[in-house]
CSV table of C-alpha atoms and ligand atoms in Angstrom, one decimal:
chain,number,residue,atom,x,y,z
T,1,MET,CA,27.7,36.1,-32.8
T,2,ASP,CA,30.2,38.9,-30.8
T,3,VAL,CA,32.8,35.8,-30.3
T,4,ILE,CA,33.3,35.8,-34.2
T,5,LYS,CA,33.1,39.4,-35.1
T,6,THR,CA,35.5,39.8,-32.5
T,7,LEU,CA,37.2,36.9,-33.6
T,8,GLY,CA,37.3,38.2,-37.3
T,9,THR,CA,38.7,41.3,-36.6
T,10,CYS,CA,41.6,39.5,-34.6
T,11,ALA,CA,42.3,37.6,-36.7
T,12,LEU,CA,43.1,40.0,-39.8
T,13,THR,CA,45.4,42.1,-37.2
T,14,PHE,CA,47.1,38.8,-36.7
T,15,GLY,CA,47.5,38.8,-40.6
T,16,LEU,CA,49.2,41.8,-40.1
T,17,LEU,CA,51.2,41.5,-37.7
T,18,ALA,CA,54.8,40.2,-38.4
T,19,SER,CA,54.9,36.4,-38.7
T,20,PRO,CA,54.6,34.4,-35.6
T,21,VAL,CA,57.7,32.9,-34.2
T,22,SER,CA,57.4,29.7,-31.7
T,23,ALA,CA,58.6,26.4,-30.8
T,24,SER,CA,59.3,24.0,-33.4
T,25,LEU,CA,58.1,20.5,-34.5
T,26,ASN,CA,61.7,20.1,-34.7
T,27,GLY,CA,61.9,23.7,-36.0
T,28,THR,CA,58.9,23.7,-38.3
T,29,ILE,CA,55.2,25.1,-37.3
T,30,PRO,CA,53.1,22.3,-38.3
T,31,LYS,CA,50.9,22.9,-41.4
T,32,LYS,CA,49.5,19.7,-42.8
T,33,TYR,CA,46.8,17.7,-40.5
T,34,GLY,CA,45.4,14.3,-41.4
T,35,ILE,CA,42.2,13.0,-39.7
T,36,VAL,CA,41.2,9.2,-40.5
T,37,MET,CA,37.8,8.3,-40.5
T,38,PHE,CA,36.1,5.5,-40.3
T,39,ARG,CA,32.2,4.3,-39.7
T,40,ALA,CA,31.3,4.8,-35.9
T,41,PHE,CA,33.8,7.6,-34.7
T,42,ASP,CA,33.2,9.6,-32.0
T,43,THR,CA,32.0,12.6,-33.1
T,44,THR,CA,34.2,14.7,-30.8
T,45,ASP,CA,36.9,12.5,-31.2
T,46,ILE,CA,37.2,14.4,-34.7
T,47,THR,CA,35.2,17.9,-33.8
T,48,ALA,CA,37.5,18.7,-30.8
T,49,PRO,CA,40.9,18.9,-33.1
T,50,LEU,CA,38.9,20.4,-35.7
T,51,GLU,CA,37.5,23.1,-33.1
T,52,ILE,CA,41.1,24.1,-32.3
T,53,LEU,CA,41.8,23.7,-35.6
T,54,ASN,CA,39.5,26.1,-37.0
T,55,PHE,CA,41.2,29.0,-34.7
T,56,ILE,CA,44.6,28.1,-35.6
T,57,GLY,CA,43.9,28.3,-39.2
T,58,LEU,CA,43.1,32.1,-38.6
T,59,MET,CA,46.7,32.4,-37.4
T,60,TYR,CA,48.5,30.1,-39.6
T,61,ASN,CA,48.4,28.4,-43.0
T,62,THR,CA,46.9,25.4,-42.4
T,63,GLU,CA,45.3,22.2,-44.5
T,64,VAL,CA,43.2,20.1,-43.0
T,65,ALA,CA,42.1,16.8,-44.7
T,66,LEU,CA,39.8,13.8,-43.7
T,67,ILE,CA,40.7,11.1,-45.2
T,68,SER,CA,38.3,7.9,-45.6
T,69,GLU,CA,38.7,4.7,-47.6
T,70,THR,CA,36.1,6.0,-50.6
T,71,LEU,CA,34.7,9.8,-50.6
T,72,ASP,CA,31.2,8.9,-49.2
T,73,PRO,CA,30.0,10.6,-46.6
T,74,VAL,CA,30.7,9.1,-42.8
T,75,SER,CA,28.7,8.2,-40.9
T,76,THR,CA,28.8,7.9,-36.8
T,77,GLN,CA,26.0,5.3,-36.4
T,78,PRO,CA,27.3,2.6,-35.4
T,79,LEU,CA,27.6,-0.7,-37.9
T,80,THR,CA,25.0,-3.0,-35.9
T,81,MET,CA,23.8,-1.3,-32.8
T,82,ASN,CA,21.0,0.8,-33.4
T,83,PRO,CA,18.5,-0.6,-30.5
T,84,LYS,CA,15.9,2.5,-30.7
T,85,ASN,CA,16.1,3.2,-34.5
T,86,SER,CA,17.5,6.5,-33.7
T,87,SER,CA,18.4,9.1,-36.5
T,88,VAL,CA,20.5,10.9,-33.7
T,89,TRP,CA,23.8,10.0,-36.0
T,90,THR,CA,25.7,12.6,-38.0
T,91,SER,CA,27.8,12.0,-41.6
T,92,PHE,CA,31.2,14.6,-42.0
T,93,ALA,CA,32.1,14.1,-46.4
T,94,PRO,CA,36.0,13.3,-46.6
T,95,THR,CA,38.0,15.2,-48.4
T,96,HIS,CA,40.5,12.5,-49.5
T,97,THR,CA,40.4,8.7,-49.5
T,98,PHE,CA,43.2,6.4,-48.4
T,99,GLU,CA,44.8,6.5,-51.7
T,100,THR,CA,45.0,10.5,-52.9
T,101,ALA,CA,45.6,11.5,-49.2
T,102,PRO,CA,48.3,14.3,-49.2
T,103,ALA,CA,51.2,13.6,-46.9
T,104,VAL,CA,50.7,14.7,-44.0
T,105,ASP,CA,52.6,16.8,-40.9
T,106,VAL,CA,50.0,15.8,-38.2
T,107,LEU,CA,48.1,12.8,-38.2
T,108,ILE,CA,45.1,12.4,-36.0
T,109,VAL,CA,43.2,9.1,-35.4
T,110,PRO,CA,40.0,9.3,-33.3
T,111,GLY,CA,38.1,6.4,-31.7
T,112,GLY,CA,34.5,5.4,-30.8
T,113,PRO,CA,32.6,2.6,-31.3
T,114,GLY,CA,33.9,1.8,-34.6
T,115,ALA,CA,37.4,1.1,-33.1
T,116,ARG,CA,36.3,-1.8,-31.9
T,117,ASN,CA,34.6,-2.7,-36.2
T,118,PRO,CA,36.2,-6.1,-36.6
T,119,ASN,CA,37.1,-5.7,-40.2
T,120,MET,CA,39.0,-2.0,-40.5
T,121,THR,CA,41.9,-3.7,-42.9
T,122,ALA,CA,41.8,-0.3,-44.9
T,123,VAL,CA,41.7,1.7,-41.9
T,124,TRP,CA,45.0,-0.1,-40.3
T,125,ASN,CA,47.1,-0.3,-43.6
T,126,TYR,CA,46.4,3.7,-44.6
T,127,ILE,CA,47.6,4.4,-40.8
T,128,ALA,CA,50.8,2.0,-41.2
T,129,LYS,CA,51.4,3.1,-44.3
T,130,ALA,CA,51.3,7.0,-43.6
T,131,ALA,CA,52.5,7.5,-40.1
T,132,PRO,CA,56.2,6.7,-40.6
T,133,HIS,CA,55.7,9.8,-42.8
T,134,THR,CA,54.3,12.4,-40.6
T,135,LYS,CA,56.1,14.2,-37.9
T,136,HIS,CA,53.6,13.1,-35.2
T,137,VAL,CA,50.6,11.4,-34.4
T,138,LEU,CA,47.3,11.9,-32.5
T,139,ASN,CA,45.4,9.6,-31.0
T,140,ILE,CA,42.3,10.6,-29.4
T,141,CYS,CA,39.8,8.4,-27.1
T,142,THR,CA,39.8,4.4,-28.1
T,143,GLY,CA,42.0,5.6,-31.4
T,144,SER,CA,44.8,4.4,-29.6
T,145,GLY,CA,43.4,0.9,-30.0
T,146,VAL,CA,43.0,1.4,-33.7
T,147,SER,CA,46.4,2.6,-34.3
T,148,ALA,CA,47.6,-0.6,-31.8
T,149,LYS,CA,45.9,-2.9,-34.1
T,150,ALA,CA,47.4,-0.6,-37.5
T,151,GLY,CA,50.4,-2.1,-35.1
T,152,ILE,CA,52.2,1.6,-35.1
T,153,MET,CA,52.0,1.0,-31.2
T,154,ASN,CA,54.5,-1.8,-30.6
T,155,GLY,CA,56.8,-1.0,-27.9
T,156,ARG,CA,55.1,3.0,-27.3
T,157,LYS,CA,53.5,4.5,-24.2
T,158,ALA,CA,49.9,5.5,-24.3
T,159,THR,CA,46.2,5.6,-22.4
T,160,THR,CA,43.1,5.1,-23.9
T,161,ASN,CA,39.2,6.0,-22.6
T,162,LYS,CA,39.1,4.5,-19.4
T,163,ALA,CA,35.3,3.1,-20.1
T,164,ALA,CA,36.9,1.1,-22.6
T,165,TRP,CA,40.3,0.4,-20.7
T,166,LYS,CA,39.7,-3.3,-20.9
T,167,GLU,CA,39.0,-4.2,-24.6
T,168,ILE,CA,41.1,-1.5,-25.7
T,169,THR,CA,44.4,-2.4,-24.2
T,170,THR,CA,44.4,-6.0,-25.5
T,171,TYR,CA,44.4,-4.2,-29.1
T,172,GLY,CA,48.3,-2.9,-28.0
T,173,PRO,CA,49.9,-6.2,-26.2
T,174,ASN,CA,53.2,-4.8,-26.7
T,175,THR,CA,52.0,-1.0,-25.9
T,176,THR,CA,53.0,0.6,-22.2
T,177,TRP,CA,49.5,1.2,-21.3
T,178,VAL,CA,49.3,4.4,-18.7
T,179,PRO,CA,46.3,4.0,-16.4
T,180,LYS,CA,46.3,7.4,-15.2
T,181,ALA,CA,46.5,9.9,-17.6
T,182,ARG,CA,44.3,12.3,-19.2
T,183,TRP,CA,46.7,12.2,-22.0
T,184,VAL,CA,50.4,10.9,-22.6
T,185,GLU,CA,53.1,11.7,-25.0
T,186,ASP,CA,55.2,9.5,-26.7
T,187,TYR,CA,58.9,10.4,-27.7
T,188,SER,CA,60.5,7.0,-27.5
T,189,ALA,CA,60.9,6.9,-31.4
T,190,GLU,CA,60.3,8.7,-34.8
T,191,PRO,CA,57.2,10.0,-35.1
T,192,PRO,CA,56.1,11.0,-31.8
T,193,ILE,CA,53.1,9.8,-31.2
T,194,TRP,CA,50.7,11.3,-28.1
T,195,SER,CA,47.6,9.7,-27.3
T,196,SER,CA,44.1,10.9,-25.0
T,197,SER,CA,42.1,9.6,-22.9
T,198,GLY,CA,38.1,9.7,-23.1
T,199,VAL,CA,36.6,11.9,-26.5
T,200,THR,CA,36.9,15.7,-24.9
T,201,SER,CA,40.5,14.5,-23.5
T,202,GLY,CA,41.4,15.3,-26.9
T,203,PHE,CA,40.5,19.3,-26.7
T,204,ASP,CA,43.6,19.1,-23.8
T,205,MET,CA,45.6,17.0,-25.7
T,206,LEU,CA,45.2,19.7,-28.4
T,207,LEU,CA,45.7,22.7,-26.5
T,208,GLN,CA,48.7,21.2,-25.5
T,209,PHE,CA,49.9,20.9,-28.5
T,210,VAL,CA,49.1,23.9,-29.8
T,211,GLU,CA,51.2,25.1,-26.5
T,212,LYS,CA,54.1,23.2,-27.6
T,213,PHE,CA,54.5,23.7,-31.0
T,214,TYR,CA,52.8,27.2,-31.5
T,215,SER,CA,52.9,29.3,-28.7
T,216,PRO,CA,51.7,29.1,-24.8
T,217,GLN,CA,49.5,32.2,-25.8
T,218,ASN,CA,47.6,30.7,-28.5
T,219,ALA,CA,46.6,27.8,-26.5
T,220,THR,CA,45.5,29.9,-23.7
T,221,TYR,CA,43.8,32.3,-26.5
T,222,ILE,CA,41.7,29.3,-27.9
T,223,SER,CA,41.1,28.2,-24.5
T,224,ASN,CA,39.6,31.4,-23.8
T,225,LEU,CA,37.8,31.8,-26.9
T,226,ILE,CA,35.7,27.8,-26.4
T,227,GLU,CA,35.6,28.9,-22.9
T,228,HIS,CA,37.2,25.4,-22.3
T,229,VAL,CA,38.4,24.8,-18.6
T,230,ARG,CA,41.9,22.8,-19.2
T,231,ILE,CA,43.8,20.1,-17.4
T,232,THR,CA,47.3,21.3,-18.5
T,233,ASP,CA,48.6,18.8,-16.2
T,234,PRO,CA,48.9,15.4,-17.9
T,235,ASN,CA,48.9,13.3,-15.0
T,236,ASN,CA,45.8,14.7,-13.8
T,237,ASP,CA,42.8,12.4,-14.7
T,238,PRO,CA,39.7,12.3,-12.8
T,239,PHE,CA,38.1,9.2,-14.9
T,240,ALA,CA,40.7,6.9,-14.0
T,241,VAL,CA,38.7,5.5,-11.4
T,242,ASN,CA,36.6,4.1,-13.7
T,243,ILE,CA,39.1,2.1,-15.2
T,244,ASN,CA,37.5,-1.2,-14.2
T,245,GLY,CA,34.7,-0.3,-16.2
T,246,THR,CA,33.0,1.4,-13.2
T,247,ALA,CA,31.7,4.1,-16.1
T,248,ALA,CA,28.5,2.8,-16.9
H,1,LIG,C1,64.6,17.0,-37.1
H,1,LIG,O1,66.2,18.0,-37.8
H,1,LIG,C2,67.1,17.4,-37.8
H,1,LIG,C3,68.2,18.9,-37.6
H,1,LIG,O2,67.5,19.8,-38.6
H,1,LIG,C4,67.2,16.2,-38.6
H,1,LIG,O3,68.4,16.1,-38.8
H,1,LIG,C5,66.4,15.5,-38.5
H,1,LIG,O4,65.8,14.6,-39.8
H,1,LIG,C6,65.0,16.2,-38.2
H,1,LIG,N1,64.0,15.2,-38.3
H,1,LIG,C7,62.5,15.0,-38.4
H,1,LIG,C8,61.9,13.8,-38.4
H,1,LIG,O5,62.0,15.8,-39.1
H,2,LIG,C1,12.8,2.2,-38.4
H,2,LIG,O1,12.5,3.7,-38.9
H,2,LIG,C2,12.2,3.8,-40.4
H,2,LIG,C3,12.1,5.4,-40.7
H,2,LIG,O2,11.0,5.8,-39.3
H,2,LIG,C4,10.6,3.3,-40.3
H,2,LIG,O3,11.2,2.7,-41.6
H,2,LIG,C5,11.4,1.2,-39.8
H,2,LIG,O4,10.7,0.8,-40.2
H,2,LIG,C6,11.9,1.7,-38.4
H,2,LIG,N1,12.4,0.3,-38.0
H,2,LIG,C7,12.2,-0.4,-37.0
H,2,LIG,C8,12.9,-1.6,-36.0
H,2,LIG,O5,11.4,0.6,-35.8
H,3,LIG,C1,37.5,-5.8,-45.2
H,3,LIG,O1,37.9,-4.7,-45.7
H,3,LIG,C2,38.4,-4.5,-46.9
H,3,LIG,C3,38.6,-3.1,-47.0
H,3,LIG,O2,37.8,-2.2,-47.3
H,3,LIG,C4,38.0,-5.3,-48.2
H,3,LIG,O3,38.6,-5.0,-48.8
H,3,LIG,C5,37.6,-6.7,-47.5
H,3,LIG,O4,36.8,-6.9,-48.5
H,3,LIG,C6,36.9,-6.8,-46.4
H,3,LIG,N1,37.7,-8.4,-45.6
H,3,LIG,C7,35.8,-9.1,-45.1
H,3,LIG,C8,36.4,-10.3,-44.5
H,3,LIG,O5,35.2,-8.4,-44.6
H,4,LIG,C1,54.4,-7.7,-30.6
H,4,LIG,O1,55.9,-8.0,-30.4
H,4,LIG,C2,55.8,-9.1,-30.8
H,4,LIG,C3,57.1,-9.6,-30.4
H,4,LIG,O2,58.4,-8.6,-31.0
H,4,LIG,C4,55.7,-9.5,-32.1
H,4,LIG,O3,55.5,-11.1,-32.5
H,4,LIG,C5,54.6,-9.2,-32.4
H,4,LIG,O4,53.8,-9.2,-33.4
H,4,LIG,C6,54.0,-7.5,-31.5
H,4,LIG,N1,52.6,-7.9,-31.7
H,4,LIG,C7,51.6,-7.1,-32.0
H,4,LIG,C8,50.4,-7.0,-32.0
H,4,LIG,O5,52.1,-6.4,-33.0
H,5,LIG,C1,50.3,33.5,-31.3
H,5,LIG,O1,51.9,33.0,-30.8
H,5,LIG,C2,52.5,33.6,-31.9
H,5,LIG,C3,53.7,33.5,-31.7
H,5,LIG,O2,53.9,33.2,-30.1
H,5,LIG,C4,52.1,35.8,-31.3
H,5,LIG,O3,53.1,35.6,-32.2
H,5,LIG,C5,50.9,35.6,-31.9
H,5,LIG,O4,50.4,37.0,-30.9
H,5,LIG,C6,49.5,34.5,-31.2
H,5,LIG,N1,48.2,35.2,-31.5
H,5,LIG,C7,47.3,35.3,-30.1
H,5,LIG,C8,46.1,35.3,-30.5
H,5,LIG,O5,47.7,34.0,-29.7
H,6,LIG,C1,40.9,-2.5,-11.3
H,6,LIG,O1,41.3,-4.0,-11.1
H,6,LIG,C2,42.8,-3.8,-10.4
H,6,LIG,C3,42.5,-5.4,-10.9
H,6,LIG,O2,41.3,-6.0,-9.7
H,6,LIG,C4,43.1,-3.7,-9.2
H,6,LIG,O3,44.7,-4.1,-9.3
H,6,LIG,C5,43.0,-1.8,-9.4
H,6,LIG,O4,43.8,-1.3,-8.5
H,6,LIG,C6,42.0,-1.4,-9.8
H,6,LIG,N1,41.9,0.2,-10.0
H,6,LIG,C7,41.1,0.6,-9.2
H,6,LIG,C8,41.3,2.3,-10.2
H,6,LIG,O5,39.8,0.8,-9.2
């Protein structure tokens, strides 16, 4: 509660201060984000960026579109796997379909069990169509495999979840997969494409994105508020040891 109160007060204060000056996304602060959603996405692959963007939205006018094939709520429940008949799954309501999605500055692609769904044709088509018109793509976890199948990772450098390494790297035969990385930044072509390692690495990648394209101060401010112990060195990958499937 205290944090929320403090934040509310701070947010008002920021609003009254001079407009922020920042490092740039080719001269501009990103404003429009799109997050792709598909059946059996990993919850945190979507909520980590949203967590960060919820705070960015208090400092800068920012828009987030949650984009999926239809407007039906999208569940985290895997298509076939639910051996214990559990009801732990959550659903998120999209704001746009692939047809109605606005143009976005930053496209975020999550992973999760659904990254292995056999038919993601609609998702792949959307990513392939949208990515060239964005200023940045951020893949989280096995999202880099989804983007690889969409055909946008050819010739790019990327990483992915070490516990899913063997399978996901086969999705991008023309991708240079970096086995030890908390996240990877590829600037070899437009748009720049970043990709993070597993799940919570999305926090570190997004905070680095904030550091680079908003300000270091903003990244520190947000990581302090969410009490996240940041990994700031992209080569610091405590999970690289799991690369041969020793994670579980
Ligand atoms: C970045 O800015 C330069 C100079 O203003 C411009 O020529 C270029 O097209 C911009 N690139 C993108 C991807 O917006
Ligand atoms: C799963 O749970 C639902 C709801 O309680 C029940 O109707 C169904 O029979 C259960 N299925 C299995 C395979 O246990
Ligand atoms: C694959 O998905 C697309 C888009 O949802 C759908 O139109 C198509 O019928 C599906 N194909 C198969 C073989 O299930
Ligand atoms: C990889 O590159 C080769 C040669 O350019 C191309 O034929 C192939 O379709 C590419 N693979 C993928 C998955 O895009
Ligand atoms: C965010 O960064 C801008 C640009 O450096 C700065 O003006 C502003 O005070 C920062 N706000 C917070 C809360 O870090
Ligand atoms: C994973 O396996 C490959 C092939 O056996 C081996 O070269 C590599 O050193 C292993 N990596 C780790 C981190 O164990």
